[in-house]
GROMACS .gro file of N, CA and C in nm:
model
  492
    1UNK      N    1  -0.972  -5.326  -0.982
    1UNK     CA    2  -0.877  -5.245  -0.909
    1UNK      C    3  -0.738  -5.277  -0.958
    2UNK      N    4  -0.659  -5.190  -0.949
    2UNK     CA    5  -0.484  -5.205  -1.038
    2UNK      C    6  -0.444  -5.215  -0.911
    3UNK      N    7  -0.360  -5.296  -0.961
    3UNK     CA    8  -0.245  -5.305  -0.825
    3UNK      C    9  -0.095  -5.255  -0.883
    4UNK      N   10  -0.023  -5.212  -0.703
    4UNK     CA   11   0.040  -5.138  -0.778
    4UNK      C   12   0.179  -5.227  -0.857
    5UNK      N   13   0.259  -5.156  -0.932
    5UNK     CA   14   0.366  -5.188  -1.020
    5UNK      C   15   0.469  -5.283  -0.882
    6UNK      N   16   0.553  -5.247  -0.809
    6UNK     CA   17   0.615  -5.281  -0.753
    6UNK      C   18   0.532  -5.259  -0.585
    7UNK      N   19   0.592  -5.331  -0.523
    7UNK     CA   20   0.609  -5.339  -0.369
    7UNK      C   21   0.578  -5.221  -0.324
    8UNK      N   22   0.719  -5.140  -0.302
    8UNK     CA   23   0.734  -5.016  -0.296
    8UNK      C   24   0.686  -4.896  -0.317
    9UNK      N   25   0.577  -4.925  -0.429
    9UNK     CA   26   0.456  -4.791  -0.509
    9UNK      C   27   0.394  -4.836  -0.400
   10UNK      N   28   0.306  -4.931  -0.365
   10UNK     CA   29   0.223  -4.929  -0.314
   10UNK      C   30   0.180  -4.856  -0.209
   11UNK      N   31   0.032  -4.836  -0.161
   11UNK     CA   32   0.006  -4.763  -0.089
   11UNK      C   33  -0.006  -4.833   0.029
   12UNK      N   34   0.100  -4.746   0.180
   12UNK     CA   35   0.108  -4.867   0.304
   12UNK      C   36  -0.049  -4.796   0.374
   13UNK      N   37  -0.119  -4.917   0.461
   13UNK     CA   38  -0.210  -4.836   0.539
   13UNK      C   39  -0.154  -4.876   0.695
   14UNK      N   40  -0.004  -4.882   0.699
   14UNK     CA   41   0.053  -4.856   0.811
   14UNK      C   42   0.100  -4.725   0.880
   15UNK      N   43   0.010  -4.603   0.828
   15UNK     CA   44   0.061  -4.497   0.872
   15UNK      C   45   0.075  -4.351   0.725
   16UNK      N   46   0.138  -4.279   0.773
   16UNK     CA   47   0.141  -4.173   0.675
   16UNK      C   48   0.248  -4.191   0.571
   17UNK      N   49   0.176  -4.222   0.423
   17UNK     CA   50   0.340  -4.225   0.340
   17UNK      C   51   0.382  -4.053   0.321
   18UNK      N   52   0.503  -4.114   0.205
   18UNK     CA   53   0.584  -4.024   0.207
   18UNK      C   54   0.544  -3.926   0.141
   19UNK      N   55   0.411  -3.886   0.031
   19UNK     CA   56   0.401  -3.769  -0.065
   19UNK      C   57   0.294  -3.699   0.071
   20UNK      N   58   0.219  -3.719   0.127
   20UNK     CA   59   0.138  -3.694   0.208
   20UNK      C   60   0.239  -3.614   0.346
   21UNK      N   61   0.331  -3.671   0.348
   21UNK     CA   62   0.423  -3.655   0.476
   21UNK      C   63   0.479  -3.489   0.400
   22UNK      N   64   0.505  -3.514   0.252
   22UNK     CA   65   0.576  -3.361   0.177
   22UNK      C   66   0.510  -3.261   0.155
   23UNK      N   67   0.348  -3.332   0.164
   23UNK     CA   68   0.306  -3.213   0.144
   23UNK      C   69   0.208  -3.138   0.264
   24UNK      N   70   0.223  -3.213   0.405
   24UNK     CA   71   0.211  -3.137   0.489
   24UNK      C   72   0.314  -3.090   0.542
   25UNK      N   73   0.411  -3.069   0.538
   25UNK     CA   74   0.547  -2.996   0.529
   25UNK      C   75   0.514  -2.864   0.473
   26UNK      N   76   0.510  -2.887   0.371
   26UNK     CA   77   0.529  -2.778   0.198
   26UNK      C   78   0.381  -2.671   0.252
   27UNK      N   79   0.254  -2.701   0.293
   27UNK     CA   80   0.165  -2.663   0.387
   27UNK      C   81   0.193  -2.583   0.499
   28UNK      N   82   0.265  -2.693   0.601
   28UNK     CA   83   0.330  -2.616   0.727
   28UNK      C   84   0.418  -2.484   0.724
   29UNK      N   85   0.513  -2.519   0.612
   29UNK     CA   86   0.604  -2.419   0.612
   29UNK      C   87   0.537  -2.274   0.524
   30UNK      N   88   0.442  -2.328   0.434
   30UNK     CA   89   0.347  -2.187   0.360
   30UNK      C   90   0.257  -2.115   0.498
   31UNK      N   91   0.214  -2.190   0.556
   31UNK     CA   92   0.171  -2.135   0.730
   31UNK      C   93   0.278  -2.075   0.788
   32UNK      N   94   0.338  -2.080   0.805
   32UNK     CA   95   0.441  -2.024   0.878
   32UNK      C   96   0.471  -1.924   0.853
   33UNK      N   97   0.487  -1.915   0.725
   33UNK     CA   98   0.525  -1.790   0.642
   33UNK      C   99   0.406  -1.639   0.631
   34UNK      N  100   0.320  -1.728   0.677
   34UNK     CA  101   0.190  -1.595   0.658
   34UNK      C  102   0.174  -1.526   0.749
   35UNK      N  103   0.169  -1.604   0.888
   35UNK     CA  104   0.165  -1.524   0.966
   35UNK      C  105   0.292  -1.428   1.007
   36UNK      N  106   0.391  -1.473   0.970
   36UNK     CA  107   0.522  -1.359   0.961
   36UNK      C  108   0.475  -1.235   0.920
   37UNK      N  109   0.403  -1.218   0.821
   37UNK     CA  110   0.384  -1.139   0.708
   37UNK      C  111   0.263  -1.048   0.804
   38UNK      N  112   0.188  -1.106   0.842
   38UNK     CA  113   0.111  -1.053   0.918
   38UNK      C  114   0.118  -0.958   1.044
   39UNK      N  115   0.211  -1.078   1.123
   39UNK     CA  116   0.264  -0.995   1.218
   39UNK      C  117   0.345  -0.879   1.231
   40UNK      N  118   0.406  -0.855   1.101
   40UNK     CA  119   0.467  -0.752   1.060
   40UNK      C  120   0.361  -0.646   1.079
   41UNK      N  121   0.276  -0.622   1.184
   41UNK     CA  122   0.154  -0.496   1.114
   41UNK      C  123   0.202  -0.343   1.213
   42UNK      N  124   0.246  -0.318   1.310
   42UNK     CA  125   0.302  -0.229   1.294
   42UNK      C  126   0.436  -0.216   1.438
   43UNK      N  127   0.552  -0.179   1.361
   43UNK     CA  128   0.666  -0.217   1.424
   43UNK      C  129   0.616  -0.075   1.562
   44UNK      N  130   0.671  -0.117   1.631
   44UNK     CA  131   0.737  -0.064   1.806
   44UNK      C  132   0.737   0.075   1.771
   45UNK      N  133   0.823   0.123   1.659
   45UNK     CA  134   0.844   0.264   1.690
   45UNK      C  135   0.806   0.329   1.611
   46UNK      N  136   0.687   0.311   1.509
   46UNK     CA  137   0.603   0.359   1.444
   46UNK      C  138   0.481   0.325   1.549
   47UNK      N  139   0.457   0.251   1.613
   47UNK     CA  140   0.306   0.276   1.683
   47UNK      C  141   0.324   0.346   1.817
   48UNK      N  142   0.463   0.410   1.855
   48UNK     CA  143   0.515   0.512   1.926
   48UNK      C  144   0.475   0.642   1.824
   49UNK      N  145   0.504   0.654   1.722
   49UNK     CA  146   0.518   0.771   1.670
   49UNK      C  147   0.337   0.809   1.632
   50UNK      N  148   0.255   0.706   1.567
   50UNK     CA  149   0.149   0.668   1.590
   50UNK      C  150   0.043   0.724   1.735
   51UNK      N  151   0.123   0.686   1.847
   51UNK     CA  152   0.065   0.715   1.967
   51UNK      C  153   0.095   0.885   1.964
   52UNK      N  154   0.231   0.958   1.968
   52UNK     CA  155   0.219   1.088   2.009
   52UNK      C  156   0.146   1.138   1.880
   53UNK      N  157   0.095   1.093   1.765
   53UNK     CA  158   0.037   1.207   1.687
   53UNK      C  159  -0.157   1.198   1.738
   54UNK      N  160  -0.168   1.044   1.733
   54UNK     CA  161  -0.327   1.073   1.817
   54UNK      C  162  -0.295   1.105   1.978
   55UNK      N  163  -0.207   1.121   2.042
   55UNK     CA  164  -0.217   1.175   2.206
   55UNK      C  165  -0.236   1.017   2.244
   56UNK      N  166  -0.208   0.923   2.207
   56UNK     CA  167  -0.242   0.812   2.265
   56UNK      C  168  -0.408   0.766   2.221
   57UNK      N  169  -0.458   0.768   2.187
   57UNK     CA  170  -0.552   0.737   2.108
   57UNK      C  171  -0.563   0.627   2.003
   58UNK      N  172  -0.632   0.525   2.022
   58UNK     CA  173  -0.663   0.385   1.912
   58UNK      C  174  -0.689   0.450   1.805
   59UNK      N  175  -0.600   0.479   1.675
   59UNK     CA  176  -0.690   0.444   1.534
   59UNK      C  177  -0.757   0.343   1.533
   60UNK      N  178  -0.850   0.375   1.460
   60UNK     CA  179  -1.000   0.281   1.378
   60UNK      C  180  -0.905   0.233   1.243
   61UNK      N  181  -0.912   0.072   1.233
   61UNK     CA  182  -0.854   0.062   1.066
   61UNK      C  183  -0.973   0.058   0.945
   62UNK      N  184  -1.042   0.175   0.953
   62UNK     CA  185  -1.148   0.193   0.844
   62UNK      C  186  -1.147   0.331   0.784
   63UNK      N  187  -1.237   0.356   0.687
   63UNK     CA  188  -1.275   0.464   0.605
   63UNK      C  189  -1.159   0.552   0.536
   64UNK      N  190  -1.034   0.487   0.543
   64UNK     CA  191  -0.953   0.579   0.487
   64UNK      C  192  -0.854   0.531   0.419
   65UNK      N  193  -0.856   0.535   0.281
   65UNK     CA  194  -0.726   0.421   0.190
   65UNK      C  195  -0.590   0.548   0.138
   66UNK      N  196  -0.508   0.450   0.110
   66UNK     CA  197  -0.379   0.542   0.080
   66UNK      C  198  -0.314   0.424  -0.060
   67UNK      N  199  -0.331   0.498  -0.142
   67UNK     CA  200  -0.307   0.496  -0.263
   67UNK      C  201  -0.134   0.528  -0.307
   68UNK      N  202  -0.057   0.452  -0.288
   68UNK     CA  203   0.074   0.468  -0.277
   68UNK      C  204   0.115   0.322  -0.339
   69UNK      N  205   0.258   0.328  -0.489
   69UNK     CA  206   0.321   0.232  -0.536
   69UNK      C  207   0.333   0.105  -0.442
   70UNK      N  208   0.337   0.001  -0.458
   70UNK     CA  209   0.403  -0.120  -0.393
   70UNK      C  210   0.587  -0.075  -0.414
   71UNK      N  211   0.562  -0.055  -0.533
   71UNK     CA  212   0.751  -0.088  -0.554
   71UNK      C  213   0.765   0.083  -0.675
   72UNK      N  214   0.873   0.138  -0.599
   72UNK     CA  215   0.962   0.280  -0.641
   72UNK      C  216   1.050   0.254  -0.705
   73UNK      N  217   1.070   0.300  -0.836
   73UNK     CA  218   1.208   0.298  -0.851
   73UNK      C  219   1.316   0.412  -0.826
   74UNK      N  220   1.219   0.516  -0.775
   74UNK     CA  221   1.312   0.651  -0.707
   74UNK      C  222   1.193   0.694  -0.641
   75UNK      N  223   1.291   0.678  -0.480
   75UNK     CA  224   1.227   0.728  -0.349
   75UNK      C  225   1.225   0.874  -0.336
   76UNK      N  226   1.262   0.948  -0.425
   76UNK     CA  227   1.268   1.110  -0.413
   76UNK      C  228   1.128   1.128  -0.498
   77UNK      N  229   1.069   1.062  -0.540
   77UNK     CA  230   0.911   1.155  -0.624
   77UNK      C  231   0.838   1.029  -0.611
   78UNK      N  232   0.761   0.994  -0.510
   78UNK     CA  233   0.655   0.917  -0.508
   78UNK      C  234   0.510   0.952  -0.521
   79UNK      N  235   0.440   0.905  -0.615
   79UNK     CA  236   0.305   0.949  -0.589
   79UNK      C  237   0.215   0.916  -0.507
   80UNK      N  238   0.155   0.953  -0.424
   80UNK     CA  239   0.068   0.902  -0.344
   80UNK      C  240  -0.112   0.957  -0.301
   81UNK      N  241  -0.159   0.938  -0.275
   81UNK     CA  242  -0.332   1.005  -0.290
   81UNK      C  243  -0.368   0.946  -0.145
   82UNK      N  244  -0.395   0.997  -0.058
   82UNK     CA  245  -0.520   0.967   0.046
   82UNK      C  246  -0.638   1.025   0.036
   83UNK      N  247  -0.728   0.934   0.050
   83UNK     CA  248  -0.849   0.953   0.050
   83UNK      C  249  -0.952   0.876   0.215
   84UNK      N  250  -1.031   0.982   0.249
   84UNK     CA  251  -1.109   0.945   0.371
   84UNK      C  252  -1.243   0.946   0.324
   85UNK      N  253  -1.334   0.833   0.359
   85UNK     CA  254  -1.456   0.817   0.331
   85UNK      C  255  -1.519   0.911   0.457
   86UNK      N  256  -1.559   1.035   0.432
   86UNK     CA  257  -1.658   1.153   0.498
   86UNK      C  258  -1.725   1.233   0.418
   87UNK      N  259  -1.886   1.280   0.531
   87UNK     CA  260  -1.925   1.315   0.434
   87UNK      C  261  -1.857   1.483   0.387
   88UNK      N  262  -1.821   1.518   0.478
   88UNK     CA  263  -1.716   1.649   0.489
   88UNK      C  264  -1.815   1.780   0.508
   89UNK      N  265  -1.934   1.725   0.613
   89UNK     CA  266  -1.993   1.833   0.665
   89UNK      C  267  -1.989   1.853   0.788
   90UNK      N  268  -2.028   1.993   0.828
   90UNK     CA  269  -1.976   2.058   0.947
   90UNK      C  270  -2.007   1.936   1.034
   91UNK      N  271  -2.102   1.900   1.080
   91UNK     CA  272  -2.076   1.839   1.193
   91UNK      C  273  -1.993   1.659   1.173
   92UNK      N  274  -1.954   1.662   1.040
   92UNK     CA  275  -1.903   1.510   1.051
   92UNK      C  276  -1.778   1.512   0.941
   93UNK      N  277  -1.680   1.594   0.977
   93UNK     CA  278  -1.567   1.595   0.856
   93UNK      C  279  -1.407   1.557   0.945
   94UNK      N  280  -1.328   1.549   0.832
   94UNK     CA  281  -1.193   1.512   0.865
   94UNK      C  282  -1.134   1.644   0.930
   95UNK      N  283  -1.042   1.658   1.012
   95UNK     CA  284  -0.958   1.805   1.047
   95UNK      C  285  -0.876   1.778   0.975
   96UNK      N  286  -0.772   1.661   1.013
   96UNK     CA  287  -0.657   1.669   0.898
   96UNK      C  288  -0.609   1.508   0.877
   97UNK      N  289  -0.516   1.514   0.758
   97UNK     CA  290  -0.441   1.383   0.728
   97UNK      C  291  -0.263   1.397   0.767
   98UNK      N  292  -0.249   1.282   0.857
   98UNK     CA  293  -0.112   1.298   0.842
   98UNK      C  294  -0.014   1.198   0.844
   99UNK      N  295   0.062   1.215   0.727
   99UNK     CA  296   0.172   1.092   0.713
   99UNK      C  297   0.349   1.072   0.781
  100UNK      N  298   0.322   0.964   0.758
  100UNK     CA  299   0.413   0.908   0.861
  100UNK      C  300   0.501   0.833   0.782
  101UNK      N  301   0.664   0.806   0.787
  101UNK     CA  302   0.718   0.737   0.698
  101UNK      C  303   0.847   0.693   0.836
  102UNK      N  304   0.801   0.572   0.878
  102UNK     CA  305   0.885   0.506   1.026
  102UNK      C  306   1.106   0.541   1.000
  103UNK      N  307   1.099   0.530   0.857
  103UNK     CA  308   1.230   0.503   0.837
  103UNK      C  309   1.322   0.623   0.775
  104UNK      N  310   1.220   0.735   0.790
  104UNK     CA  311   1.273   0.857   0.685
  104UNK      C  312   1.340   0.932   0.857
  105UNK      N  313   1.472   1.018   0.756
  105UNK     CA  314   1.525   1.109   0.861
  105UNK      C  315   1.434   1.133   0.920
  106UNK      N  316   1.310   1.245   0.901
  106UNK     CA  317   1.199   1.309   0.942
  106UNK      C  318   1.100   1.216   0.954
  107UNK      N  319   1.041   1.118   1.040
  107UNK     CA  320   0.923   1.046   1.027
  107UNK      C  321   0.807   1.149   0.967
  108UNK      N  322   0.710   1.219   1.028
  108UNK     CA  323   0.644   1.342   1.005
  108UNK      C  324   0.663   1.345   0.899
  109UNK      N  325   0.594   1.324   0.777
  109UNK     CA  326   0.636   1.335   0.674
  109UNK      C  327   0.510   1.492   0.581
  110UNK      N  328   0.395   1.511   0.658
  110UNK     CA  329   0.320   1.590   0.608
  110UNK      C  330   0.184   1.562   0.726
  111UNK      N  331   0.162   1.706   0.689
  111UNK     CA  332   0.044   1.733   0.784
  111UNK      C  333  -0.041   1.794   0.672
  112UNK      N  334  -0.197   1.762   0.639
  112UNK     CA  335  -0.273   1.836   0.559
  112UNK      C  336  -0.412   1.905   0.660
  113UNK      N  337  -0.410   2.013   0.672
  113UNK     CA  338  -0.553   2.041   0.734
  113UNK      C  339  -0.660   2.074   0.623
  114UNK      N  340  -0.781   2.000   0.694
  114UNK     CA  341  -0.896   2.033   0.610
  114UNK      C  342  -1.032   2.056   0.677
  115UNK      N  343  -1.141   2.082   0.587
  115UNK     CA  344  -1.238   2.143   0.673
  115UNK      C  345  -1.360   2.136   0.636
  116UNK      N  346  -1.500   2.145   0.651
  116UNK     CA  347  -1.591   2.092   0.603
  116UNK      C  348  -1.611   2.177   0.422
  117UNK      N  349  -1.542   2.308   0.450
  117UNK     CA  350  -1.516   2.387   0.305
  117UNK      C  351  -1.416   2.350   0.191
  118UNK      N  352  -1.334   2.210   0.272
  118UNK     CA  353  -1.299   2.170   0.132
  118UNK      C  354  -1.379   2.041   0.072
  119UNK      N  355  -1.477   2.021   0.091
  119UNK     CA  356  -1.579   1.917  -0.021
  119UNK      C  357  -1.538   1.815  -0.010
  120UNK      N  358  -1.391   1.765   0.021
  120UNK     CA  359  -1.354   1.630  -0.019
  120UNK      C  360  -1.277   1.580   0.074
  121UNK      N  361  -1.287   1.469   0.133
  121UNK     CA  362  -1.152   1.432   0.227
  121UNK      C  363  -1.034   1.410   0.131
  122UNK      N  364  -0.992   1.445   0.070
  122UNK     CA  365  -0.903   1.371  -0.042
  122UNK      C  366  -0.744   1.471  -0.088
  123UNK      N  367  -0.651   1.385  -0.048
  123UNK     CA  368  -0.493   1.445  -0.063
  123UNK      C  369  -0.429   1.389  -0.138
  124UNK      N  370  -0.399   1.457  -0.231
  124UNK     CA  371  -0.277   1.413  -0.349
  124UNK      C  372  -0.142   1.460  -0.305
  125UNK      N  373  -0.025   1.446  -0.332
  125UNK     CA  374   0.128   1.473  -0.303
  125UNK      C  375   0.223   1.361  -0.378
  126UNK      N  376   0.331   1.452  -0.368
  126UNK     CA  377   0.487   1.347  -0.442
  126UNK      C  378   0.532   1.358  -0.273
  127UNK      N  379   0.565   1.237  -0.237
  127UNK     CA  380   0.714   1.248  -0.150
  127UNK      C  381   0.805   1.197  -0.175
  128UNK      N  382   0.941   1.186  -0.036
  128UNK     CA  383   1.058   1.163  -0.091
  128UNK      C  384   1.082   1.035   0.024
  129UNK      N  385   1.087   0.878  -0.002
  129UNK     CA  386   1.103   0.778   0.056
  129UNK      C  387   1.256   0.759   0.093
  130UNK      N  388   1.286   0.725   0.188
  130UNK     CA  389   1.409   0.725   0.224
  130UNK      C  390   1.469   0.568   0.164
  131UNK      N  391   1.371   0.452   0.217
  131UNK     CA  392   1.392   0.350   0.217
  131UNK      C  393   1.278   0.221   0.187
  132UNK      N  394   1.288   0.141   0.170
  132UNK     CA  395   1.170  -0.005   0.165
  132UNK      C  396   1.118   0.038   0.311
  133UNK      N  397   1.001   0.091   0.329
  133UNK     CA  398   0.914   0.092   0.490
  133UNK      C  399   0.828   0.085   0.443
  134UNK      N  400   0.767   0.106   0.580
  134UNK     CA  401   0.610   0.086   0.580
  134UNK      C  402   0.524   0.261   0.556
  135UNK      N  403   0.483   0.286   0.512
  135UNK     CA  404   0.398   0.438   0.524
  135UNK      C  405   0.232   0.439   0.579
  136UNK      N  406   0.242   0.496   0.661
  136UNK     CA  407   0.094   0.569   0.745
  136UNK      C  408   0.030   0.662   0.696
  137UNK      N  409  -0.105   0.661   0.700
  137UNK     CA  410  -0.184   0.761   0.662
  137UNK      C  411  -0.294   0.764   0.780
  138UNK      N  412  -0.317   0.842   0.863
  138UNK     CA  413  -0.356   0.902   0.949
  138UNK      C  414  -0.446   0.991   0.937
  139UNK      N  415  -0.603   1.017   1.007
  139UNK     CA  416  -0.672   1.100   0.963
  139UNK      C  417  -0.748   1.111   1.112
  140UNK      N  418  -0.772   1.283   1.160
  140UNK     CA  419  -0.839   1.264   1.265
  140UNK      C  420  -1.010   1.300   1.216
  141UNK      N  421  -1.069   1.287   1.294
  141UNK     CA  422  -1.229   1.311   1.227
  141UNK      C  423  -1.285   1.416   1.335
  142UNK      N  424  -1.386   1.502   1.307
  142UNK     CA  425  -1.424   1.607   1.394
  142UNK      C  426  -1.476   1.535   1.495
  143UNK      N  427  -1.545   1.458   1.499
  143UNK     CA  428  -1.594   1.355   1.632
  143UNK      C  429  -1.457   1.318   1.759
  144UNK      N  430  -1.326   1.354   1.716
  144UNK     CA  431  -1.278   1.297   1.790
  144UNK      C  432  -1.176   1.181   1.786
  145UNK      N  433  -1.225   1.109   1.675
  145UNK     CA  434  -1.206   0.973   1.694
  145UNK      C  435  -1.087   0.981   1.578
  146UNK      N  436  -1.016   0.873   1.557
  146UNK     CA  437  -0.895   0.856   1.447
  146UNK      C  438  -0.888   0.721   1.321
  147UNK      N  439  -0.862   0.745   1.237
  147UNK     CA  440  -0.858   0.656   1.144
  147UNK      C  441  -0.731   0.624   1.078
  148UNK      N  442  -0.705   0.498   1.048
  148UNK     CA  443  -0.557   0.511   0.961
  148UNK      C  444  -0.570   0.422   0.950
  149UNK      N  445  -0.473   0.385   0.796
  149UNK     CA  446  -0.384   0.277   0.737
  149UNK      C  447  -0.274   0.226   0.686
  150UNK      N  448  -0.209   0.209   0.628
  150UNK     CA  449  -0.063   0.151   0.597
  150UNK      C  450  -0.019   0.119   0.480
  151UNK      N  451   0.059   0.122   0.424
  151UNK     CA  452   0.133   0.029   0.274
  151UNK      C  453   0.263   0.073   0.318
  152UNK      N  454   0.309  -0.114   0.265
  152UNK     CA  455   0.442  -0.078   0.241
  152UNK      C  456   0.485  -0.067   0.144
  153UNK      N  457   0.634  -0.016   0.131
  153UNK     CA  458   0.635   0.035  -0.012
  153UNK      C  459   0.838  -0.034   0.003
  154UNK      N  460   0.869  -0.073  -0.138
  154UNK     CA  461   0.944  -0.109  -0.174
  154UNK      C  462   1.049   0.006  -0.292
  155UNK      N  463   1.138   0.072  -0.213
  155UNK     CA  464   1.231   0.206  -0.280
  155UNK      C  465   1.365   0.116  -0.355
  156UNK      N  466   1.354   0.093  -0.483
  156UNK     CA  467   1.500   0.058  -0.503
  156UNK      C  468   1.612   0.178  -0.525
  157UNK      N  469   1.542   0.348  -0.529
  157UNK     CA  470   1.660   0.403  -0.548
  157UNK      C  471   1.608   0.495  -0.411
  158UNK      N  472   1.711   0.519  -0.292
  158UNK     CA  473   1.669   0.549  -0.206
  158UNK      C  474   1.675   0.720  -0.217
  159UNK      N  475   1.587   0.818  -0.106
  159UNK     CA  476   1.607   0.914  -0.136
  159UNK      C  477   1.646   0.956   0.020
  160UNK      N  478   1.668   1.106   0.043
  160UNK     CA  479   1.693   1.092   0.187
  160UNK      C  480   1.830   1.068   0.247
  161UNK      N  481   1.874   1.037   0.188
  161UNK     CA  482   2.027   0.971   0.251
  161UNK      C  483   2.098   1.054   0.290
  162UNK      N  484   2.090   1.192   0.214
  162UNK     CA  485   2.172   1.308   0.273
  162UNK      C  486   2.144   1.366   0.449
  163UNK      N  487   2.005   1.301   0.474
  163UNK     CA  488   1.973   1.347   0.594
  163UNK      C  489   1.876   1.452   0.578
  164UNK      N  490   1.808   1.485   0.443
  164UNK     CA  491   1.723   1.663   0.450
  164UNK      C  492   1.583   1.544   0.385
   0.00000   0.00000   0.00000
């Protein structure tokens, strides 16, 4: 067994040393940080805006992804794709998709209706991001029931600003 160089290296078994002490710190504070991130899941007045488009109604967070940049470099032409996992027959299809953008003049950002005659749950579009938010994709299903999900998206050139 080596012993250590000086006094001071050594390892005390009087308690917690000091690299052990840094790196449940360096730990603590990476915890901390996650659940921030988390809790961020949907602000006050988007799950208001959320509530009047289902009538008050729980979205389901399944079957429906939204395909939208992490990071814009111009919020006036974003590409974006929703897609709903249905089979898109009469008795089990989407009515419509609709997006939501919490921070744009116009939240409401698009309404798509669809129907068991269009084959696909699936919406392509450019929009125009006002700002770094969060964006909704919203889908009601003929059953009744609602589906949606989220990305946020990061605009470094904003669009919108004029107010239209």
């Amino acid at each position: 067994m080596s012993s250590a160089i000086s006094p001071r290296s050594a390892r005390s078994d009087a308690g917690i040393d000091r690299r052990s002490l840094m790196a449940g710190a360096a730990a603590g504070l990476l915890a901390a940080g996650l659940p921030a991130e988390a809790a961020a899941d949907t602000p006050p007045e988007l799950a208001q805006l959320i509530a009047r488009v289902t009538e008050g109604a729980v979205p389901e967070r399944a079957r429906i992804r939204l395909e939208i940049p992490a990071l814009a470099e111009n919020g006036n032409s974003v590409d974006t794709r929703i897609v709903v996992d249905s089979p898109m027959t009469p008795a089990d299809h989407v009515r419509w998709i609709h997006l939501i953008a919490e921070k744009n003049p116009f939240p409401d950002m698009a309404r798509f209706h669809l129907g068991p005659r269009a084959g696909r749950a699936e919406v392509a579009t450019t929009l125009r991001i006002a700002q770094s938010q969060k964006v909704v994709a919203l889908a009601s299903l003929s059953d009744g029931r609602f589906v949606m999900t989220d990305a946020d998206i990061v605009v470094t050139l904003s669009a919108c600003i004029d107010g239209g």
